[in-house]
Amino acid sequence: MNWMANYTGESDFILVGIFSQSNHPALLCVVIFVVFLMALTGNAVLILLIYFDAHLHTPMYFFISQLSLMDVMYISITVPKMLIDQIMGINNISAPECGMQMFLYVTLAGSECFLLATMSYDRYMAICHPLHYPVLMNHRLCLLLASGCWFLGSVDGFMLTPITMTFPFCRSREIHHFFCEVPAVMKLSCSDTSLYETVMYLCCVLMLLIPVTVISSSYYFILLTIHRMNLAEGQKKAFATCSSHMTVVILFYGAAVYTYMLPTSYHTSEKDMIVSVFYTILTPGLNPLIYSLRNKNVMGALKKMLNVGPVFQETIK
């Protein structure tokens, strides 16, 4: 990339980070490290369970495994460097490293945005068209939809990263954030970025509007179908499945709307970092809990893998 060559030999950026805002940085560092390990372990276990257990070889769990893969990569982009910098007392990041971090982050955020919409469409097909579901949501279509999510996310990354990193940075090179997020880096530019910010805003609105429309439409028809169900067990199962997904959707899209759609007057460096901690660190840790603890099939597969089931049955006998 040309922008990488342009910054060779220039001074690094300085990540001010969240620890500088804390009265107890050591404690915060330990908490984030624990959450990071929980997120990696939880998502890795979920991916392995879905891959090895034949009962979980369905479209819904395939998309959940894709979400877990995104979350593992998502949290690994920012947290390890942040923790190592805090321990080593270093807070510099070179322009190529900053650009790469930004590209990966934007790509994964965009991919997850479209994946959540795809997951809602999958639930719509499963609940509203159960007889045709196995045929319509076949393995080939699932791969195509997942690939499309990754592709659209990468398009977003390739669009925003080079433009952002090409702007001249003649002000302070202190990024008031714990990673190279687009809005935080843009604040350092000494040129007029208003046009780019407007285009970026419209791009983000479009990226959020399309998935939100798909999600809203899917759940509208899902709620209608659930209301018409006569069996209480069917209603309970449908609600359990959809409520898990809706929890993830609200957490992710709520943070995305704040970061990229609210006017600048609503933003401060402290608020931005808190929101970013929420959806880059906490959400990847919560997702496996949301999709496993409330899911009998996943818990059953976990017990089978740990050989808890037979032991438990023998104890009862």
mmCIF file of C-alpha atoms in Angstrom, residues 47-294:
data_model
loop_
_atom_site.group_PDB
_atom_site.id
_atom_site.type_symbol
_atom_site.label_atom_id
_atom_site.label_comp_id
_atom_site.label_asym_id
_atom_site.label_seq_id
_atom_site.Cartn_x
_atom_site.Cartn_y
_atom_site.Cartn_z
ATOM 1 C CA ILE A 47 -15.803 -23.294 17.415
ATOM 2 C CA LEU A 48 -14.415 -26.742 18.309
ATOM 3 C CA LEU A 49 -17.780 -28.003 19.581
ATOM 4 C CA ILE A 50 -19.558 -26.892 16.421
ATOM 5 C CA TYR A 51 -16.852 -28.401 14.217
ATOM 6 C CA PHE A 52 -16.634 -31.812 15.914
ATOM 7 C CA ASP A 53 -20.233 -32.456 17.060
ATOM 8 C CA ALA A 54 -22.406 -33.720 14.196
ATOM 9 C CA HIS A 55 -25.589 -32.514 15.938
ATOM 10 C CA LEU A 56 -24.362 -28.940 15.585
ATOM 11 C CA HIS A 57 -23.745 -29.158 11.843
ATOM 12 C CA THR A 58 -26.666 -26.883 11.014
ATOM 13 C CA PRO A 59 -26.767 -23.409 9.404
ATOM 14 C CA MET A 60 -27.436 -21.667 12.729
ATOM 15 C CA TYR A 61 -24.366 -23.131 14.418
ATOM 16 C CA PHE A 62 -22.260 -22.612 11.307
ATOM 17 C CA PHE A 63 -22.985 -18.878 11.489
ATOM 18 C CA ILE A 64 -22.341 -18.892 15.254
ATOM 19 C CA SER A 65 -18.925 -20.450 14.581
ATOM 20 C CA GLN A 66 -18.220 -17.660 12.078
ATOM 21 C CA LEU A 67 -19.207 -15.095 14.714
ATOM 22 C CA SER A 68 -16.864 -16.741 17.224
ATOM 23 C CA LEU A 69 -14.025 -16.709 14.692
ATOM 24 C CA MET A 70 -14.589 -12.997 14.084
ATOM 25 C CA ASP A 71 -14.648 -12.329 17.833
ATOM 26 C CA VAL A 72 -11.362 -14.194 18.387
ATOM 27 C CA MET A 73 -9.683 -12.106 15.683
ATOM 28 C CA TYR A 74 -11.488 -8.948 16.806
ATOM 29 C CA ILE A 75 -10.214 -9.023 20.383
ATOM 30 C CA SER A 76 -6.739 -10.236 19.349
ATOM 31 C CA ILE A 77 -6.161 -7.129 17.214
ATOM 32 C CA THR A 78 -6.264 -4.666 20.105
ATOM 33 C CA VAL A 79 -5.898 -6.304 23.536
ATOM 34 C CA PRO A 80 -2.495 -8.082 23.319
ATOM 35 C CA LYS A 81 -0.672 -4.918 22.180
ATOM 36 C CA MET A 82 -2.520 -2.837 24.763
ATOM 37 C CA LEU A 83 -1.523 -5.178 27.610
ATOM 38 C CA ILE A 84 2.085 -5.602 26.435
ATOM 39 C CA ASP A 85 2.481 -1.821 26.066
ATOM 40 C CA GLN A 86 1.172 -1.316 29.598
ATOM 41 C CA ILE A 87 3.556 -3.918 31.049
ATOM 42 C CA MET A 88 6.566 -2.704 29.048
ATOM 43 C CA GLY A 89 5.778 0.973 29.532
ATOM 44 C CA ILE A 90 5.656 1.574 25.768
ATOM 45 C CA ASN A 91 2.782 3.277 23.990
ATOM 46 C CA ASN A 92 4.136 3.864 20.478
ATOM 47 C CA ILE A 93 2.710 2.408 17.285
ATOM 48 C CA SER A 94 4.178 2.914 13.818
ATOM 49 C CA ALA A 95 2.026 4.175 10.947
ATOM 50 C CA PRO A 96 2.059 0.814 9.064
ATOM 51 C CA GLU A 97 1.101 -1.017 12.273
ATOM 52 C CA CYS A 98 -1.620 1.538 12.948
ATOM 53 C CA GLY A 99 -2.969 1.188 9.409
ATOM 54 C CA MET A 100 -2.947 -2.608 9.596
ATOM 55 C CA GLN A 101 -4.725 -2.564 12.958
ATOM 56 C CA MET A 102 -7.298 -0.148 11.563
ATOM 57 C CA PHE A 103 -7.848 -2.241 8.431
ATOM 58 C CA LEU A 104 -8.351 -5.490 10.361
ATOM 59 C CA TYR A 105 -10.618 -3.829 12.900
ATOM 60 C CA VAL A 106 -12.844 -2.136 10.280
ATOM 61 C CA THR A 107 -12.972 -5.332 8.187
ATOM 62 C CA LEU A 108 -14.042 -7.490 11.128
ATOM 63 C CA ALA A 109 -16.543 -4.917 12.415
ATOM 64 C CA GLY A 110 -18.128 -4.660 8.964
ATOM 65 C CA SER A 111 -18.158 -8.440 8.504
ATOM 66 C CA GLU A 112 -19.826 -8.967 11.883
ATOM 67 C CA CYS A 113 -22.381 -6.284 11.041
ATOM 68 C CA PHE A 114 -23.524 -8.236 7.975
ATOM 69 C CA LEU A 115 -23.176 -11.627 9.689
ATOM 70 C CA LEU A 116 -25.664 -10.658 12.403
ATOM 71 C CA ALA A 117 -28.151 -9.773 9.665
ATOM 72 C CA THR A 118 -27.483 -13.124 7.970
ATOM 73 C CA MET A 119 -28.096 -14.925 11.272
ATOM 74 C CA SER A 120 -31.457 -13.196 11.679
ATOM 75 C CA TYR A 121 -32.423 -14.232 8.140
ATOM 76 C CA ASP A 122 -31.452 -17.810 8.999
ATOM 77 C CA ARG A 123 -33.742 -17.712 12.069
ATOM 78 C CA TYR A 124 -36.543 -16.309 9.894
ATOM 79 C CA MET A 125 -36.220 -19.191 7.448
ATOM 80 C CA ALA A 126 -36.024 -21.790 10.249
ATOM 81 C CA ILE A 127 -39.098 -20.530 12.142
ATOM 82 C CA CYS A 128 -41.299 -19.167 9.348
ATOM 83 C CA HIS A 129 -40.497 -21.796 6.675
ATOM 84 C CA PRO A 130 -39.471 -24.925 8.630
ATOM 85 C CA LEU A 131 -40.476 -27.421 5.919
ATOM 86 C CA HIS A 132 -38.417 -25.731 3.217
ATOM 87 C CA TYR A 133 -35.570 -24.703 5.547
ATOM 88 C CA PRO A 134 -33.194 -27.665 4.894
ATOM 89 C CA VAL A 135 -33.477 -27.147 1.135
ATOM 90 C CA LEU A 136 -33.366 -23.355 1.049
ATOM 91 C CA MET A 137 -30.569 -22.960 3.623
ATOM 92 C CA ASN A 138 -28.264 -25.586 2.169
ATOM 93 C CA HIS A 139 -24.534 -25.837 2.813
ATOM 94 C CA ARG A 140 -23.603 -24.062 -0.408
ATOM 95 C CA LEU A 141 -25.826 -21.063 0.353
ATOM 96 C CA CYS A 142 -24.469 -20.836 3.913
ATOM 97 C CA LEU A 143 -20.896 -20.720 2.599
ATOM 98 C CA LEU A 144 -21.919 -18.104 0.039
ATOM 99 C CA LEU A 145 -23.598 -15.912 2.674
ATOM 100 C CA ALA A 146 -20.653 -16.187 5.083
ATOM 101 C CA SER A 147 -18.174 -15.396 2.282
ATOM 102 C CA GLY A 148 -20.296 -12.397 1.322
ATOM 103 C CA CYS A 149 -20.129 -11.058 4.884
ATOM 104 C CA TRP A 150 -16.323 -11.355 4.944
ATOM 105 C CA PHE A 151 -16.060 -9.761 1.493
ATOM 106 C CA LEU A 152 -18.284 -6.768 2.315
ATOM 107 C CA GLY A 153 -16.350 -6.202 5.537
ATOM 108 C CA SER A 154 -13.028 -6.229 3.667
ATOM 109 C CA VAL A 155 -14.412 -3.734 1.123
ATOM 110 C CA ASP A 156 -15.154 -1.395 4.021
ATOM 111 C CA GLY A 157 -11.613 -1.884 5.337
ATOM 112 C CA PHE A 158 -10.022 -1.242 1.942
ATOM 113 C CA MET A 159 -12.103 1.920 1.499
ATOM 114 C CA LEU A 160 -11.629 3.617 4.882
ATOM 115 C CA THR A 161 -8.083 2.665 5.877
ATOM 116 C CA PRO A 162 -6.010 4.028 2.937
ATOM 117 C CA ILE A 163 -7.991 7.306 2.846
ATOM 118 C CA THR A 164 -7.712 7.845 6.610
ATOM 119 C CA MET A 165 -3.985 7.092 6.710
ATOM 120 C CA THR A 166 -3.226 9.281 3.665
ATOM 121 C CA PHE A 167 -4.305 12.511 5.398
ATOM 122 C CA PRO A 168 -1.382 14.627 6.686
ATOM 123 C CA PHE A 169 -0.930 14.496 10.461
ATOM 124 C CA CYS A 170 0.831 17.691 11.506
ATOM 125 C CA ARG A 171 -0.759 18.101 14.911
ATOM 126 C CA SER A 172 0.049 16.123 18.033
ATOM 127 C CA ARG A 173 0.528 12.448 17.188
ATOM 128 C CA GLU A 174 -1.171 11.355 20.404
ATOM 129 C CA ILE A 175 -4.173 9.126 19.661
ATOM 130 C CA HIS A 176 -6.547 9.407 22.594
ATOM 131 C CA HIS A 177 -7.565 5.794 22.321
ATOM 132 C CA PHE A 178 -6.164 2.337 23.038
ATOM 133 C CA PHE A 179 -6.086 1.372 19.346
ATOM 134 C CA CYS A 180 -6.149 3.031 15.922
ATOM 135 C CA GLU A 181 -9.854 3.609 15.474
ATOM 136 C CA VAL A 182 -10.809 5.738 12.463
ATOM 137 C CA PRO A 183 -12.514 8.664 14.288
ATOM 138 C CA ALA A 184 -9.682 8.896 16.858
ATOM 139 C CA VAL A 185 -6.990 9.023 14.138
ATOM 140 C CA MET A 186 -8.957 11.534 12.051
ATOM 141 C CA LYS A 187 -8.833 14.036 14.926
ATOM 142 C CA LEU A 188 -5.053 14.327 14.418
ATOM 143 C CA SER A 189 -5.270 15.481 10.809
ATOM 144 C CA CYS A 190 -4.469 19.132 10.105
ATOM 145 C CA SER A 191 -6.358 19.164 6.786
ATOM 146 C CA ASP A 192 -10.074 19.630 6.174
ATOM 147 C CA THR A 193 -11.675 16.215 6.641
ATOM 148 C CA SER A 194 -15.320 17.358 6.639
ATOM 149 C CA LEU A 195 -16.115 15.887 3.200
ATOM 150 C CA TYR A 196 -14.512 12.558 4.094
ATOM 151 C CA GLU A 197 -16.322 12.483 7.437
ATOM 152 C CA THR A 198 -19.632 13.086 5.646
ATOM 153 C CA VAL A 199 -18.936 10.283 3.148
ATOM 154 C CA MET A 200 -17.828 7.991 5.978
ATOM 155 C CA TYR A 201 -20.995 8.829 7.912
ATOM 156 C CA LEU A 202 -23.203 8.004 4.907
ATOM 157 C CA CYS A 203 -21.231 4.801 4.321
ATOM 158 C CA CYS A 204 -21.706 3.738 7.952
ATOM 159 C CA VAL A 205 -25.410 4.618 7.856
ATOM 160 C CA LEU A 206 -25.794 2.435 4.775
ATOM 161 C CA MET A 207 -23.820 -0.400 6.359
ATOM 162 C CA LEU A 208 -26.011 -0.256 9.446
ATOM 163 C CA LEU A 209 -29.296 0.508 7.690
ATOM 164 C CA ILE A 210 -29.244 -2.538 5.382
ATOM 165 C CA PRO A 211 -28.534 -5.111 8.138
ATOM 166 C CA VAL A 212 -30.953 -3.420 10.577
ATOM 167 C CA THR A 213 -33.686 -3.520 7.901
ATOM 168 C CA VAL A 214 -33.036 -7.243 7.341
ATOM 169 C CA ILE A 215 -33.003 -7.914 11.095
ATOM 170 C CA SER A 216 -36.167 -5.867 11.770
ATOM 171 C CA SER A 217 -38.056 -7.505 8.906
ATOM 172 C CA SER A 218 -36.937 -10.987 9.941
ATOM 173 C CA TYR A 219 -38.008 -10.549 13.543
ATOM 174 C CA TYR A 220 -41.302 -8.946 12.577
ATOM 175 C CA PHE A 221 -42.281 -12.083 10.667
ATOM 176 C CA ILE A 222 -40.756 -14.318 13.355
ATOM 177 C CA LEU A 223 -42.893 -12.679 16.057
ATOM 178 C CA LEU A 224 -46.003 -13.089 13.899
ATOM 179 C CA THR A 225 -45.220 -16.771 13.383
ATOM 180 C CA ILE A 226 -44.510 -17.346 17.087
ATOM 181 C CA HIS A 227 -47.793 -15.650 17.992
ATOM 182 C CA ARG A 228 -49.658 -18.070 15.725
ATOM 183 C CA MET A 229 -48.010 -21.135 17.257
ATOM 184 C CA ASN A 230 -50.345 -23.309 19.301
ATOM 185 C CA LEU A 231 -47.623 -25.284 21.059
ATOM 186 C CA ALA A 232 -46.156 -23.571 24.129
ATOM 187 C CA GLU A 233 -42.941 -25.603 23.754
ATOM 188 C CA GLY A 234 -42.465 -24.328 20.201
ATOM 189 C CA GLN A 235 -42.980 -20.737 21.317
ATOM 190 C CA LYS A 236 -40.517 -21.162 24.173
ATOM 191 C CA LYS A 237 -37.836 -22.666 21.910
ATOM 192 C CA ALA A 238 -38.267 -19.969 19.266
ATOM 193 C CA PHE A 239 -38.109 -17.183 21.837
ATOM 194 C CA ALA A 240 -34.982 -18.682 23.437
ATOM 195 C CA THR A 241 -33.176 -18.881 20.100
ATOM 196 C CA CYS A 242 -34.164 -15.395 18.970
ATOM 197 C CA SER A 243 -33.584 -13.669 22.318
ATOM 198 C CA SER A 244 -29.951 -14.837 22.329
ATOM 199 C CA HIS A 245 -29.391 -13.356 18.891
ATOM 200 C CA MET A 246 -31.224 -10.134 19.721
ATOM 201 C CA THR A 247 -29.039 -9.641 22.813
ATOM 202 C CA VAL A 248 -25.910 -9.772 20.640
ATOM 203 C CA VAL A 249 -27.495 -7.485 18.026
ATOM 204 C CA ILE A 250 -28.417 -4.803 20.591
ATOM 205 C CA LEU A 251 -24.944 -4.865 22.165
ATOM 206 C CA PHE A 252 -23.100 -4.633 18.850
ATOM 207 C CA TYR A 253 -25.304 -2.200 16.911
ATOM 208 C CA GLY A 254 -25.844 0.063 19.928
ATOM 209 C CA ALA A 255 -22.094 0.641 20.237
ATOM 210 C CA ALA A 256 -21.706 1.034 16.450
ATOM 211 C CA VAL A 257 -24.448 3.683 16.286
ATOM 212 C CA TYR A 258 -22.793 5.670 19.092
ATOM 213 C CA THR A 259 -19.317 5.502 17.543
ATOM 214 C CA TYR A 260 -20.101 6.231 13.901
ATOM 215 C CA MET A 261 -23.538 7.906 13.721
ATOM 216 C CA LEU A 262 -23.897 10.307 16.658
ATOM 217 C CA PRO A 263 -22.683 13.913 16.094
ATOM 218 C CA THR A 264 -19.252 14.935 17.347
ATOM 219 C CA SER A 265 -20.808 17.004 20.154
ATOM 220 C CA TYR A 266 -21.883 13.765 21.868
ATOM 221 C CA HIS A 267 -18.345 12.381 21.861
ATOM 222 C CA THR A 268 -15.470 12.729 24.302
ATOM 223 C CA SER A 269 -12.237 10.713 24.342
ATOM 224 C CA GLU A 270 -13.228 9.091 27.636
ATOM 225 C CA LYS A 271 -16.716 8.088 26.412
ATOM 226 C CA ASP A 272 -15.309 6.761 23.126
ATOM 227 C CA MET A 273 -12.807 4.567 24.942
ATOM 228 C CA ILE A 274 -15.441 3.196 27.332
ATOM 229 C CA VAL A 275 -17.784 2.318 24.459
ATOM 230 C CA SER A 276 -14.883 0.761 22.535
ATOM 231 C CA VAL A 277 -13.929 -1.353 25.570
ATOM 232 C CA PHE A 278 -17.516 -2.525 25.679
ATOM 233 C CA TYR A 279 -17.763 -3.768 22.092
ATOM 234 C CA THR A 280 -14.144 -4.727 21.370
ATOM 235 C CA ILE A 281 -13.390 -6.505 24.659
ATOM 236 C CA LEU A 282 -16.570 -7.303 26.607
ATOM 237 C CA THR A 283 -18.842 -8.308 23.710
ATOM 238 C CA PRO A 284 -16.462 -10.997 22.326
ATOM 239 C CA GLY A 285 -16.337 -12.410 25.861
ATOM 240 C CA LEU A 286 -20.117 -12.335 26.293
ATOM 241 C CA ASN A 287 -21.052 -13.871 22.933
ATOM 242 C CA PRO A 288 -19.960 -17.460 23.743
ATOM 243 C CA LEU A 289 -21.778 -17.253 27.099
ATOM 244 C CA ILE A 290 -24.957 -15.977 25.425
ATOM 245 C CA TYR A 291 -24.894 -18.726 22.804
ATOM 246 C CA SER A 292 -23.796 -21.589 25.077
ATOM 247 C CA LEU A 293 -25.284 -21.215 28.557
ATOM 248 C CA ARG A 294 -28.755 -20.620 27.111
#
